[in-house]
Structures are given as C-alpha cells and as structure tokens.
Amino acid sequence: MTLRLVVAENPEELAACASDRIMDAVAGRMAPVLGVATGSSPLGIYAELARRVTFGSNPLARASIFALDEYVGFSADDSRSYAAFVRERVVRPLGIDPARVFVPNGAAVDADAEAARFEAQLISSGGVDVQVVGIGSNGHLGFNEPDSPLNSGTRVVTLSASTRSDNVRYFDAIESVPTQAITQGLATIGRARAIILVAQGEHKARALAAALFGPVSPECPASVLQLHADVTVVIDGPAAQHLPTVWS
Ligand code: GLP
C-alpha cells in the first residue's frame, strides 16, 4: 500500500489538499472519471473543486461522474436521494454535462439488475481515475457494512441500525431512513486507480484507526484500502487521534 496521510489544520487546508490530489490524478486525462461520495465530509472538497473549475481551464469540466451508492426506493428527483446530492453538490457547481453522470437508480423495479447494470457501466467507462470516499463510524465504505465480502461488486445491501441512526439527520424520523441501498462493492471501489479518504471529527477516529492499522477484514470494510496501491487519507486532528503517534 502507498498511503499518504495528511492531518489538516482546518477545513480549508483539508479541502485544498484533497483537491490538489484529485487534480494530480486527472492531469492530462482527456475524459477523466471521478468517483464521488456523499455525506458531509467531502462538501468542502467539492466547493473547492468548483472554485478551481470556475477560475481556469480544468479537466474536471470534461469528467464523467460515478456515485458510490444510492438508497433503494428513491428516484433521482427525490431531494433525499444521493442522485440529488450529486447533482446539487458536484454536477451543477462543476458544470458537468448530466449525460456523463452515473448514479444507481434507487427507484428501479429490479434493484439487483440495476446494481449489475451500474457495475457494467463503470467497467465500460474505463474505470475510475480517482475515487473520493468517506468512512462510516462503523467502518463502512460506500454502504458496504461490516461483514461485506472484500471481493464484493455493486449490489443491494441492507443498512445496519447504526448507519440508519447516523444518517437520520437527513430525514424527519428514523422510520423514514431507507433500509436498503445499492452500493459499489469493496472490489469495485478497489479498482479505482487512486482513492482519497476524507474524514472529520472524533466520531470517525476509532473507525479510521481500525481501517488503516487494524487487520484487513470484512469486520472493518474500509480496511480493504490497505490492499490498494494509491490511497491518500485527508483528515482533521480529531479524526486522527487514535492513529499511531508516528502517523498523527
Ligand atoms: C453515508 C455514505 C458514505 C459516507 C458516510 C459518511 O453513509 N453512504 O459513503 O462515507 O455517509 O458520511 P459523513 O461524511 O456525513 O460522515
């Protein structure tokens, strides 16, 4: 594993470091493919990327975008869908052609077939140049919950109680949080040529330490990143607090 670790002093530095790495990964690509995560952690990065696109010629304006996951049951026009997040936070600000944006269709009648279709689309795109990922407080990656097979592809998964409760902040009540999602699998994510893991806050500290320095095991899905050749971890001080001292 080549692991670069940046412990940023503030949100601006975090966004700038991650954006620098993304720009490096797409430099010289005529048709770059960017993988995006949802959640609060990468918001500053997307804002910084949009600022860079606005202020110059930028390969990201030509990028295709692939999402990590989507809730089962939500169509793209539902404001709670990840498709809406990607549209509002990434596609519009970066001025990307919506025809080059790929998010699993959570409203598909056959969710398993939709997952297979998405995996095939990803492969035929030539693969992701750089994938942004967050980490769940239980170590999930995308929506690959603990006990996900390390060799998994895009599929329908059942969300854990802890993930539904972490994400209730985006809903009016726990009953409204979907119970299933379509997620890129751990092997799917691992095929990205470069990965940027972003995390902020002490509630991510234990999961990060397990992911980066614990055993590679389905118990901590994000530990699969240890098998990848090009991972950049960009986090804040509170999220770094349980990493070995030599790293933090
Ligand atoms: C959701 C997403 C994950 C994301 C996680 C963390 O569960 N499916 O891909 O990493 O949220 O979100 P946040 O950055 O808001 O903590």
Coordinates of C-alpha atoms and ligand atoms in Angstrom, one line a residue:
M1 CA 0.0 0.0 0.0
T2 CA 1.2 3.5 -0.7
L3 CA -0.6 5.6 1.9
R4 CA -0.2 9.3 2.1
L5 CA -1.6 10.8 5.3
V6 CA -2.5 14.5 5.7
V7 CA -3.8 15.7 9.0
A8 CA -5.1 19.2 8.1
E9 CA -5.1 22.1 10.4
N10 CA -8.5 23.4 9.3
P11 CA -11.3 22.6 6.8
E12 CA -9.8 24.9 4.1
E13 CA -6.5 23.0 4.2
L14 CA -8.3 19.7 4.1
A15 CA -10.3 20.8 1.0
A16 CA -7.2 22.2 -0.7
C17 CA -5.0 19.1 -0.1
A18 CA -7.7 16.7 -1.3
S19 CA -8.4 18.9 -4.3
D20 CA -4.7 19.0 -5.2
R21 CA -4.6 15.2 -5.2
I22 CA -7.7 15.0 -7.4
M23 CA -6.3 17.4 -9.9
D24 CA -3.0 15.5 -10.0
A25 CA -4.9 12.3 -10.6
V26 CA -6.8 13.7 -13.6
A27 CA -4.0 15.8 -15.0
G28 CA -3.6 15.1 -18.7
R29 CA -6.7 13.0 -19.0
M30 CA -9.0 14.0 -21.9
A31 CA -12.0 12.2 -20.4
P32 CA -11.4 11.8 -16.6
V33 CA -13.6 9.7 -14.5
L34 CA -14.2 11.0 -10.9
G35 CA -15.9 8.8 -8.3
V36 CA -17.8 10.8 -5.7
A37 CA -19.0 10.1 -2.2
T38 CA -22.0 11.7 -0.5
G39 CA -22.1 12.8 3.2
S40 CA -20.9 15.9 4.9
S41 CA -17.1 15.1 4.9
P42 CA -16.4 15.9 1.2
L43 CA -18.6 19.0 0.8
G44 CA -15.7 21.4 1.2
I45 CA -13.7 19.5 -1.4
Y46 CA -16.5 19.8 -4.0
A47 CA -16.8 23.5 -3.3
E48 CA -13.0 23.9 -3.7
L49 CA -13.0 21.9 -7.0
A50 CA -15.9 24.1 -8.3
R51 CA -13.9 27.2 -7.4
R52 CA -10.9 25.8 -9.4
V53 CA -13.1 25.0 -12.4
T54 CA -14.5 28.5 -12.3
F55 CA -11.1 30.1 -12.3
G56 CA -9.4 28.3 -15.1
S57 CA -9.5 25.6 -17.7
N58 CA -9.8 22.4 -15.9
P59 CA -10.0 18.7 -17.0
L60 CA -12.8 18.2 -14.4
A61 CA -15.2 20.1 -16.6
R62 CA -14.9 17.1 -19.1
A63 CA -15.2 14.5 -16.4
S64 CA -17.7 11.7 -16.0
I65 CA -19.0 11.2 -12.5
F66 CA -19.8 7.9 -10.8
A67 CA -21.6 7.8 -7.4
L68 CA -20.7 5.3 -4.8
D69 CA -24.2 4.4 -3.7
E70 CA -27.9 5.2 -3.6
Y71 CA -30.8 4.5 -1.3
V72 CA -33.2 1.8 -2.6
G73 CA -36.7 3.4 -3.1
F74 CA -35.6 6.9 -4.0
S75 CA -35.8 8.3 -7.6
A76 CA -33.3 10.9 -8.8
D77 CA -35.9 13.7 -8.3
D78 CA -36.3 12.9 -4.6
S79 CA -34.4 15.6 -2.7
R80 CA -33.2 12.9 -0.2
S81 CA -31.6 10.8 -2.9
Y82 CA -27.9 10.7 -3.4
A83 CA -28.6 11.5 -7.1
A84 CA -29.9 14.9 -5.8
F85 CA -26.8 15.3 -3.7
V86 CA -24.5 14.6 -6.6
R87 CA -26.5 16.9 -8.9
E88 CA -26.5 19.8 -6.4
R89 CA -23.1 19.5 -4.9
V90 CA -21.0 18.2 -7.7
V91 CA -22.5 18.3 -11.2
R92 CA -24.0 21.8 -11.2
P93 CA -21.1 23.5 -9.4
L94 CA -18.6 21.9 -11.7
G95 CA -20.7 22.5 -14.8
I96 CA -20.6 18.8 -15.8
D97 CA -22.9 17.5 -18.6
P98 CA -25.6 15.5 -16.8
A99 CA -25.3 12.9 -19.6
R100 CA -22.0 11.9 -18.1
V101 CA -23.3 11.4 -14.5
F102 CA -24.0 7.9 -13.3
V103 CA -25.8 7.1 -10.1
P104 CA -27.6 3.8 -9.4
N105 CA -31.4 4.2 -9.9
G106 CA -32.8 3.7 -6.5
A107 CA -36.3 3.5 -7.9
A108 CA -35.5 0.7 -10.4
V109 CA -38.2 -2.1 -10.3
D110 CA -35.4 -4.7 -10.2
A111 CA -32.7 -3.3 -7.9
D112 CA -30.4 -6.3 -8.4
A113 CA -30.5 -5.8 -12.1
E114 CA -29.8 -2.1 -11.6
A115 CA -26.8 -2.9 -9.5
A116 CA -25.4 -5.2 -12.2
R117 CA -26.1 -2.5 -14.9
F118 CA -24.3 0.1 -12.9
E119 CA -21.2 -2.2 -12.4
A120 CA -21.2 -2.8 -16.1
Q121 CA -21.4 1.0 -16.9
L122 CA -18.5 1.6 -14.5
I123 CA -16.3 -1.0 -16.3
S124 CA -17.2 0.3 -19.7
S125 CA -16.2 3.8 -18.7
G126 CA -12.6 2.6 -18.5
G127 CA -12.6 2.8 -14.7
V128 CA -12.4 5.5 -12.1
D129 CA -9.3 7.7 -12.1
V130 CA -9.8 8.9 -8.6
Q131 CA -12.5 8.0 -6.1
V132 CA -13.4 10.1 -3.1
V133 CA -14.6 8.0 -0.2
G134 CA -15.8 8.9 3.4
I135 CA -15.9 6.3 6.2
G136 CA -18.9 5.4 8.4
S137 CA -18.4 5.4 12.1
N138 CA -18.8 1.6 11.9
G139 CA -16.0 1.4 9.3
H140 CA -18.3 1.2 6.3
L141 CA -17.2 2.3 2.8
G142 CA -19.9 3.4 0.5
F143 CA -22.7 1.4 2.0
N144 CA -20.6 -1.7 2.5
E145 CA -21.4 -2.5 6.1
P146 CA -19.4 -4.7 8.4
D147 CA -19.2 -8.3 7.1
S148 CA -19.3 -7.2 3.5
P149 CA -17.1 -9.5 1.4
L150 CA -13.8 -7.9 0.4
N151 CA -14.3 -9.2 -3.2
S152 CA -17.9 -7.7 -3.5
G153 CA -19.2 -6.0 -6.6
T154 CA -22.0 -3.5 -6.9
R155 CA -25.1 -4.9 -5.2
V156 CA -28.1 -4.4 -3.0
V157 CA -27.3 -4.2 0.7
T158 CA -29.3 -3.9 4.0
L159 CA -28.2 -0.9 6.1
S160 CA -27.2 -1.5 9.7
A161 CA -29.0 0.1 12.6
S162 CA -26.0 2.2 13.4
T163 CA -25.8 3.6 9.8
R164 CA -29.5 4.4 9.7
S165 CA -29.2 6.2 13.0
D166 CA -26.0 8.1 11.8
N167 CA -27.9 9.2 8.7
V168 CA -31.3 10.1 10.4
R169 CA -30.1 13.7 10.4
Y170 CA -31.0 13.9 6.8
F171 CA -34.6 12.6 7.4
D172 CA -37.6 13.6 9.6
A173 CA -37.6 10.3 11.6
I174 CA -35.8 7.0 11.8
E175 CA -38.7 5.3 10.1
S176 CA -38.1 7.4 7.0
V177 CA -34.5 6.3 6.7
P178 CA -34.3 3.6 3.9
T179 CA -33.4 0.1 5.0
Q180 CA -31.6 -0.9 1.8
A181 CA -29.2 0.7 -0.7
I182 CA -27.3 -0.1 -3.9
T183 CA -23.6 0.3 -3.3
Q184 CA -20.4 -0.1 -5.2
G185 CA -18.8 -3.2 -3.7
L186 CA -15.4 -3.2 -2.0
A187 CA -13.8 -4.8 -5.0
T188 CA -15.5 -2.2 -7.3
I189 CA -14.1 0.6 -5.1
G190 CA -10.7 -1.0 -5.1
R191 CA -10.4 -0.9 -8.9
A192 CA -10.2 2.9 -8.8
R193 CA -6.7 3.9 -9.8
A194 CA -6.4 6.3 -6.9
I195 CA -8.5 6.8 -3.7
I196 CA -8.9 9.7 -1.4
L197 CA -10.4 9.0 2.0
V198 CA -11.7 12.0 3.8
A199 CA -12.9 12.2 7.4
Q200 CA -13.5 14.8 10.0
G201 CA -14.4 14.6 13.7
E202 CA -13.6 12.4 16.7
H203 CA -16.6 10.1 15.9
K204 CA -14.5 8.8 13.0
A205 CA -11.3 8.2 14.9
R206 CA -11.8 4.6 16.0
A207 CA -13.0 3.5 12.6
L208 CA -10.1 5.2 10.9
A209 CA -7.5 3.6 13.2
A210 CA -9.1 0.2 12.6
A211 CA -9.3 0.8 8.8
L212 CA -5.7 1.9 8.4
F213 CA -3.8 -0.1 11.1
G214 CA -6.1 -3.0 12.1
P215 CA -6.3 -6.3 10.3
V216 CA -7.7 -6.4 6.8
S217 CA -11.1 -7.9 7.5
P218 CA -14.8 -7.7 6.5
E219 CA -15.4 -6.6 10.1
C220 CA -14.0 -3.2 9.1
P221 CA -14.8 -2.8 5.4
A222 CA -12.6 0.3 5.0
S223 CA -9.6 -1.9 5.9
V224 CA -9.7 -3.1 2.3
L225 CA -7.9 0.2 1.5
Q226 CA -4.8 -1.3 2.9
L227 CA -4.7 -3.5 -0.2
H228 CA -4.8 -0.6 -2.6
A229 CA -1.7 0.9 -4.2
D230 CA -2.6 4.6 -4.1
V231 CA -4.5 5.9 -1.2
T232 CA -4.4 9.4 0.2
V233 CA -6.0 10.0 3.6
V234 CA -7.0 13.6 4.4
I235 CA -8.4 14.1 7.8
D236 CA -8.6 16.6 10.7
G237 CA -6.9 16.4 14.1
P238 CA -9.9 14.9 16.0
A239 CA -10.3 12.1 13.4
A240 CA -6.5 11.3 13.7
Q241 CA -6.5 11.0 17.5
H242 CA -6.3 7.2 17.6
L243 CA -3.7 6.7 14.9
P244 CA -0.3 5.6 16.0
T245 CA 1.8 8.6 17.1
V246 CA 4.3 8.2 14.3
W247 CA 1.4 9.0 11.8
S248 CA -0.5 11.7 13.6
Ligands
GLP1 C1 -23.0 7.7 4.1 C2 -22.4 7.3 2.8 C3 -20.9 7.0 2.9 C4 -20.3 8.1 3.7 C5 -20.8 8.2 5.1 C6 -20.2 9.2 5.9 O1 -23.3 6.6 4.9 N1 -23.0 6.2 2.2 O2 -20.4 6.9 1.6 O3 -18.9 7.9 3.8 O4 -22.2 8.5 4.9 O5 -20.8 10.5 5.9 P1 -20.3 11.8 6.6 O6 -19.2 12.3 5.7 O7 -21.5 12.7 6.6 O8 -19.9 11.4 7.9

